[in-house]
Coordinates of N, CA and C in Angstrom, one line a residue:
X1 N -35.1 33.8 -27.1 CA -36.3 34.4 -26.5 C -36.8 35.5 -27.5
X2 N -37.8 35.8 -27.4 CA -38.9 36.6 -28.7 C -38.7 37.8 -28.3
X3 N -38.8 38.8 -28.6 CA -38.8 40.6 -28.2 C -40.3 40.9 -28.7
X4 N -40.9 41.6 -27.6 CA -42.0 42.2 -27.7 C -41.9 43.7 -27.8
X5 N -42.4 44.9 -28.7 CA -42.4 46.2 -28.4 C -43.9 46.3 -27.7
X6 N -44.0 46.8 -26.7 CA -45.0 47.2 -26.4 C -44.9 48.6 -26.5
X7 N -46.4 49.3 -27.3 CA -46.6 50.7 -27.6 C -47.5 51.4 -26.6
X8 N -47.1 52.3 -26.0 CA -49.0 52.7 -25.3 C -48.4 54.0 -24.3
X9 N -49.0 55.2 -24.7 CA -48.6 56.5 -24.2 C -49.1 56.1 -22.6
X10 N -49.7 55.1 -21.9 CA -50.0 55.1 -20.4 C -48.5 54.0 -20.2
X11 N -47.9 54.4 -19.0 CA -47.3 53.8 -18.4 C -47.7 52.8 -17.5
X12 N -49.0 53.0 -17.1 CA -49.2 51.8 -16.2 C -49.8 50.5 -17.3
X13 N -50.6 51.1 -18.6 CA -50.4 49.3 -19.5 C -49.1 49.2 -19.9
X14 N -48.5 49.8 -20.3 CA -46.9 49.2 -20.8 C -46.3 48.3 -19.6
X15 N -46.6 48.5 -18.0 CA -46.4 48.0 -16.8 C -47.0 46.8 -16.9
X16 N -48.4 46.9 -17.1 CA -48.9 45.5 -17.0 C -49.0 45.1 -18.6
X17 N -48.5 45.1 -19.2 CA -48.3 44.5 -21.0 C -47.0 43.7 -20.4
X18 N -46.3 44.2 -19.6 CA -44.7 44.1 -19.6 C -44.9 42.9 -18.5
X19 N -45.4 43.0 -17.4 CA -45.4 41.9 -16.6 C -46.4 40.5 -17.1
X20 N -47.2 40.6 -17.6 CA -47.8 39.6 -18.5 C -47.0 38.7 -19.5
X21 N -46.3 39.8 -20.6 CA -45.8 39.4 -21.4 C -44.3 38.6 -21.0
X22 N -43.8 39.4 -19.6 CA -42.4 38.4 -19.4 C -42.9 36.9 -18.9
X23 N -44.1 37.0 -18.3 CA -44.7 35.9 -17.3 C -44.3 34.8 -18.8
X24 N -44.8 34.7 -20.0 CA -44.9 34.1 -21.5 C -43.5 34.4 -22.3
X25 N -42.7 34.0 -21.3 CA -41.0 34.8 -22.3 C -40.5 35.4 -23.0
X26 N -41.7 36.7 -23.0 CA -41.2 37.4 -23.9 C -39.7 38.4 -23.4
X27 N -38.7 38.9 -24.0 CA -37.7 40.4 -24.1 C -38.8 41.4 -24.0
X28 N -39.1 42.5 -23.0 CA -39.4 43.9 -23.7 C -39.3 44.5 -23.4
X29 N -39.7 45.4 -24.7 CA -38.9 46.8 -25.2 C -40.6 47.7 -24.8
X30 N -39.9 49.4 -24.6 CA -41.6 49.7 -24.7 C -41.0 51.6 -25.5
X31 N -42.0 51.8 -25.8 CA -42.0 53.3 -26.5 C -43.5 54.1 -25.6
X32 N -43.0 55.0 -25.6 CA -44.1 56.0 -25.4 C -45.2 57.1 -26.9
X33 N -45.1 56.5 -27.5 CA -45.4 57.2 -29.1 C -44.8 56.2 -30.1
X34 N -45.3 56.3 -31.4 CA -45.4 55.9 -32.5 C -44.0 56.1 -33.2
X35 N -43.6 57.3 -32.6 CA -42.5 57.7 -33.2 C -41.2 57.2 -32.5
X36 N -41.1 57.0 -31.4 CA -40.1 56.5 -30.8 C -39.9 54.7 -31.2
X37 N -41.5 54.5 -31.3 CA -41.3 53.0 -31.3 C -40.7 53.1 -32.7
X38 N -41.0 53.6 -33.9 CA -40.4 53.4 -35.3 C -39.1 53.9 -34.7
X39 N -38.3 54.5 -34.6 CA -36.9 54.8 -34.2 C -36.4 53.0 -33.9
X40 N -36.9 52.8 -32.5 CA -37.1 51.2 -32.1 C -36.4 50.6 -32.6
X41 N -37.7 50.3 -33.7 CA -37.7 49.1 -34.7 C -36.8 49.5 -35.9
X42 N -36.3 50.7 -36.4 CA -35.2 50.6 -36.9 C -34.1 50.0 -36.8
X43 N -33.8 50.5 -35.5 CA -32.6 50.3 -34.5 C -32.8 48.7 -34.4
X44 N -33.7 48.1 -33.8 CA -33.8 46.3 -33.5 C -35.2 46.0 -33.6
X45 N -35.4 45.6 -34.8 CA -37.0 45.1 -34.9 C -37.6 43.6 -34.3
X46 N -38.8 44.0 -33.5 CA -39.0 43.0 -32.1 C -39.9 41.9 -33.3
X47 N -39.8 41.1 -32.4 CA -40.8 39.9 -33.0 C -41.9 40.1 -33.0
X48 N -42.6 40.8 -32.1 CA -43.8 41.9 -32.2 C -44.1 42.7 -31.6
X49 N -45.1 43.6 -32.1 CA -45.4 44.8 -31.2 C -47.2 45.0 -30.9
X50 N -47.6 45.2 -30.0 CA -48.7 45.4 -29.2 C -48.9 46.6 -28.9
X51 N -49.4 47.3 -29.7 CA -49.8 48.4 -30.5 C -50.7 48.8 -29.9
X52 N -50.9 50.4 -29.2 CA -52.0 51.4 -28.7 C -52.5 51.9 -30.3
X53 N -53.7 53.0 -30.1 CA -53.7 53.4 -31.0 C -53.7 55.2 -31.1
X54 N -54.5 55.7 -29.8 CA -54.2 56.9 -29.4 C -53.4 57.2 -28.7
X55 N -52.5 57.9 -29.3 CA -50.8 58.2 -28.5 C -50.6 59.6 -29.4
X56 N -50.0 60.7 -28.5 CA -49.4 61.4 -29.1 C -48.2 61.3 -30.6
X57 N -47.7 62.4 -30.7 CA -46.8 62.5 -31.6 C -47.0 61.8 -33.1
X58 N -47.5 60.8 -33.1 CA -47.7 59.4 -34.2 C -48.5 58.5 -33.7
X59 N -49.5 58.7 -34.0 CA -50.7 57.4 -33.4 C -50.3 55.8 -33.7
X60 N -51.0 54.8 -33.4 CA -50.8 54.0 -33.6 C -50.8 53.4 -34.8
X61 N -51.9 54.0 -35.6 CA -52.1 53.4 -37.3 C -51.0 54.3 -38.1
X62 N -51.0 55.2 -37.8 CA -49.5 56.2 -38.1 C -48.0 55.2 -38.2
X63 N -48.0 54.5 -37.4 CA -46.7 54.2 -37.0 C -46.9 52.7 -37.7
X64 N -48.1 52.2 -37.8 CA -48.2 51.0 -38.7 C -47.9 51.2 -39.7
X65 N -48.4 52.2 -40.4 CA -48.5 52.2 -41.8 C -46.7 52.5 -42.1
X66 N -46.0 53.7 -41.6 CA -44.9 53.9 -41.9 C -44.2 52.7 -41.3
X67 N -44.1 51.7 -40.6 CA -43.7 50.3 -40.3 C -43.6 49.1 -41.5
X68 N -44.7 49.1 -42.0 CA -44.7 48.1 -43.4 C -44.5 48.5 -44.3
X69 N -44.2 49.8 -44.6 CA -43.5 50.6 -45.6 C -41.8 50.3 -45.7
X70 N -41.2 50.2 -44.6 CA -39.8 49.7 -44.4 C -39.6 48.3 -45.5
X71 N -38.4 48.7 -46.2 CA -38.3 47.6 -47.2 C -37.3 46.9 -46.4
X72 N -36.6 45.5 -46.8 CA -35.6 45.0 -46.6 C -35.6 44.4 -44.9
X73 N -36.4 44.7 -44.4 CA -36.6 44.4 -42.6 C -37.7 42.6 -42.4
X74 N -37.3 41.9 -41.7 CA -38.1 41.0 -41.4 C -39.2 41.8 -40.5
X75 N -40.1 41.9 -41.3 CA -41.6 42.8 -40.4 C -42.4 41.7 -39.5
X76 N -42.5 42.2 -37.7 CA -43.0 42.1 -37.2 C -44.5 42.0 -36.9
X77 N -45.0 40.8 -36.3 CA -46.2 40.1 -36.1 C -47.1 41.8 -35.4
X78 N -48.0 42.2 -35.8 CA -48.4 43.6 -35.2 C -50.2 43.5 -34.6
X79 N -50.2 43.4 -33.6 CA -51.1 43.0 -32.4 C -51.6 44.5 -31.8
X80 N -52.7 45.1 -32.3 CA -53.7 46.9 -32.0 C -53.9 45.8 -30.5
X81 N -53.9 46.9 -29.5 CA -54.4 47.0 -28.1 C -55.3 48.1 -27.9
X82 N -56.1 48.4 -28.4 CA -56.8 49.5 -28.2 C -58.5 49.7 -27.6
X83 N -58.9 50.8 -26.9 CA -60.1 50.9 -26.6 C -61.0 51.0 -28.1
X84 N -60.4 51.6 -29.2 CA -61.3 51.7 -30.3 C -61.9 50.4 -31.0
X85 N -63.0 50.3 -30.7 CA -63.7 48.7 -31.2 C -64.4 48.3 -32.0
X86 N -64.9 49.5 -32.9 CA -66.1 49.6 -34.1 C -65.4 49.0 -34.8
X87 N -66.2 48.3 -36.0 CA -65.7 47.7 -37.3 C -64.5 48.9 -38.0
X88 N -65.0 50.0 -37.7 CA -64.2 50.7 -38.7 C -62.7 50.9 -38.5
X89 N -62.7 50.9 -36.9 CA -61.4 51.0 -36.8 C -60.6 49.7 -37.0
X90 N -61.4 48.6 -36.6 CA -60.8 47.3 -36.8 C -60.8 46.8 -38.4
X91 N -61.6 47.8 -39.5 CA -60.9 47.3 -40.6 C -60.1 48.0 -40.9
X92 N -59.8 49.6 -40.7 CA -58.5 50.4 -40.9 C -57.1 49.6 -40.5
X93 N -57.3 49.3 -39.6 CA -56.4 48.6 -38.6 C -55.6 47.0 -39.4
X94 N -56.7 46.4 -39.8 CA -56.1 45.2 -40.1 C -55.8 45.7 -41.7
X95 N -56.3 46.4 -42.8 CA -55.9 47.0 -43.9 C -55.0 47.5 -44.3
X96 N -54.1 48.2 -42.8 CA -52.9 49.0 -43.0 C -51.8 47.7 -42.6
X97 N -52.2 46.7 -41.9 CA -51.0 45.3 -41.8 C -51.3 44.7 -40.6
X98 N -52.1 45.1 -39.9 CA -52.2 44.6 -38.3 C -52.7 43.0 -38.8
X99 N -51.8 42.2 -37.8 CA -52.0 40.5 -37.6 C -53.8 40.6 -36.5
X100 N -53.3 41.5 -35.8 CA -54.3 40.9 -34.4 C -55.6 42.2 -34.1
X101 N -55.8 42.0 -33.0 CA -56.9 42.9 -32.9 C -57.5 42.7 -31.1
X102 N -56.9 43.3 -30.2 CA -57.2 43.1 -28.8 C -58.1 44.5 -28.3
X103 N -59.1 43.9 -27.3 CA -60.2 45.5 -26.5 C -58.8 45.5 -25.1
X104 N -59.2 46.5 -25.1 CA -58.9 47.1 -23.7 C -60.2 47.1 -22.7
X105 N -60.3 46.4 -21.8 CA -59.0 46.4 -20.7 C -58.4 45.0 -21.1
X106 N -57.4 44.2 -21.3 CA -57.4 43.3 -21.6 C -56.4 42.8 -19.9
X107 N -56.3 41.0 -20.7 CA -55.7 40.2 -19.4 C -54.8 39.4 -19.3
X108 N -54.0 38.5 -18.9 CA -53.2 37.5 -19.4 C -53.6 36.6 -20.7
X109 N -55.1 35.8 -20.3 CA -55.7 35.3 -21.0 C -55.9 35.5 -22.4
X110 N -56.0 36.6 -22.4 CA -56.6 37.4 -24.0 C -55.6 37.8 -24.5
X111 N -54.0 37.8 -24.0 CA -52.9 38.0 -24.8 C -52.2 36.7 -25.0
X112 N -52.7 36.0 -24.3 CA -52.0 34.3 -24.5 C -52.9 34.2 -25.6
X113 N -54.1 33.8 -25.7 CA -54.5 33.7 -26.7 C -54.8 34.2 -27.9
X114 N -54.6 35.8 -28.1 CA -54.2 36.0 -29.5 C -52.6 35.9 -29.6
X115 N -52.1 35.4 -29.0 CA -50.1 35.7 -29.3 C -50.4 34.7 -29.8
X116 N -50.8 33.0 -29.6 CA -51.3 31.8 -29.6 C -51.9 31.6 -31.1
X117 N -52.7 32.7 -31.4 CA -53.7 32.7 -32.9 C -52.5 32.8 -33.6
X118 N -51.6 34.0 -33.9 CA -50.5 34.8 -34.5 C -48.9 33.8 -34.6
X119 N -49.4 32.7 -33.9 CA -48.0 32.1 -34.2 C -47.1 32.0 -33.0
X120 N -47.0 33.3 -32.3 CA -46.6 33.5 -31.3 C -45.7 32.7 -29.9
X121 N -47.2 32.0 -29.9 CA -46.4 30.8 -28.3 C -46.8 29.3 -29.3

């Protein structure tokens, strides 16, 4: 079975990230910051992570960039969940390693189908 990190300083999408994603077999794991999730993925790096972008401590693209910097790790499939939706963030985002690219508010639908694009299911 696949390990999902789900990222996101709200508790209630890591709730509904988490019930969605078990509904599609995923394992998950969840972090409240950027910095916990890198801790994480030291410790057991997930098949992928579903990535906020505004979070305390270590933002999202923060925690990406120091993520694909890790040498010697099989690096994880990396899926931004974020309200931020301009081109700009979405090319920051995929320039620093991101596979995917989801809006908020999202649904079952729209994570079946990019997990689906990414290899995923």
């Amino acid at each position: 079975m696949k390990t999902c990190l789900v990222v996101d300083d709200s508790k209630v999408v890591r709730m509904v990230a988490r019930k969605i994603l078990e509904g599609l077999s995923f394992n998950i794991e969840e972090a409240e910051d950027g910095q916990v999730a890198l801790d994480k993925c030291k410790a057991a790096m997930p098949d992928v992570v579903l990535l906020d972008w505004n979070m305390p401590v270590k933002n999202g693209l923060e925690f990406l960039i120091d993520l694909r910097a890790l040498e010697n790790v099989q690096q994880p499939v990396v899926v931004f969940c974020t309200t931020e939706n301009d081109m700009a963030h979405i090319q920051q985002a995929i320039s620093a390693g991101a596979n995917e690219y989801i809006m908020k508010p999202f649904d079952s639908d729209i994570i079946e189908s990019k997990f689906s694009q990414v290899g995923l299911l």
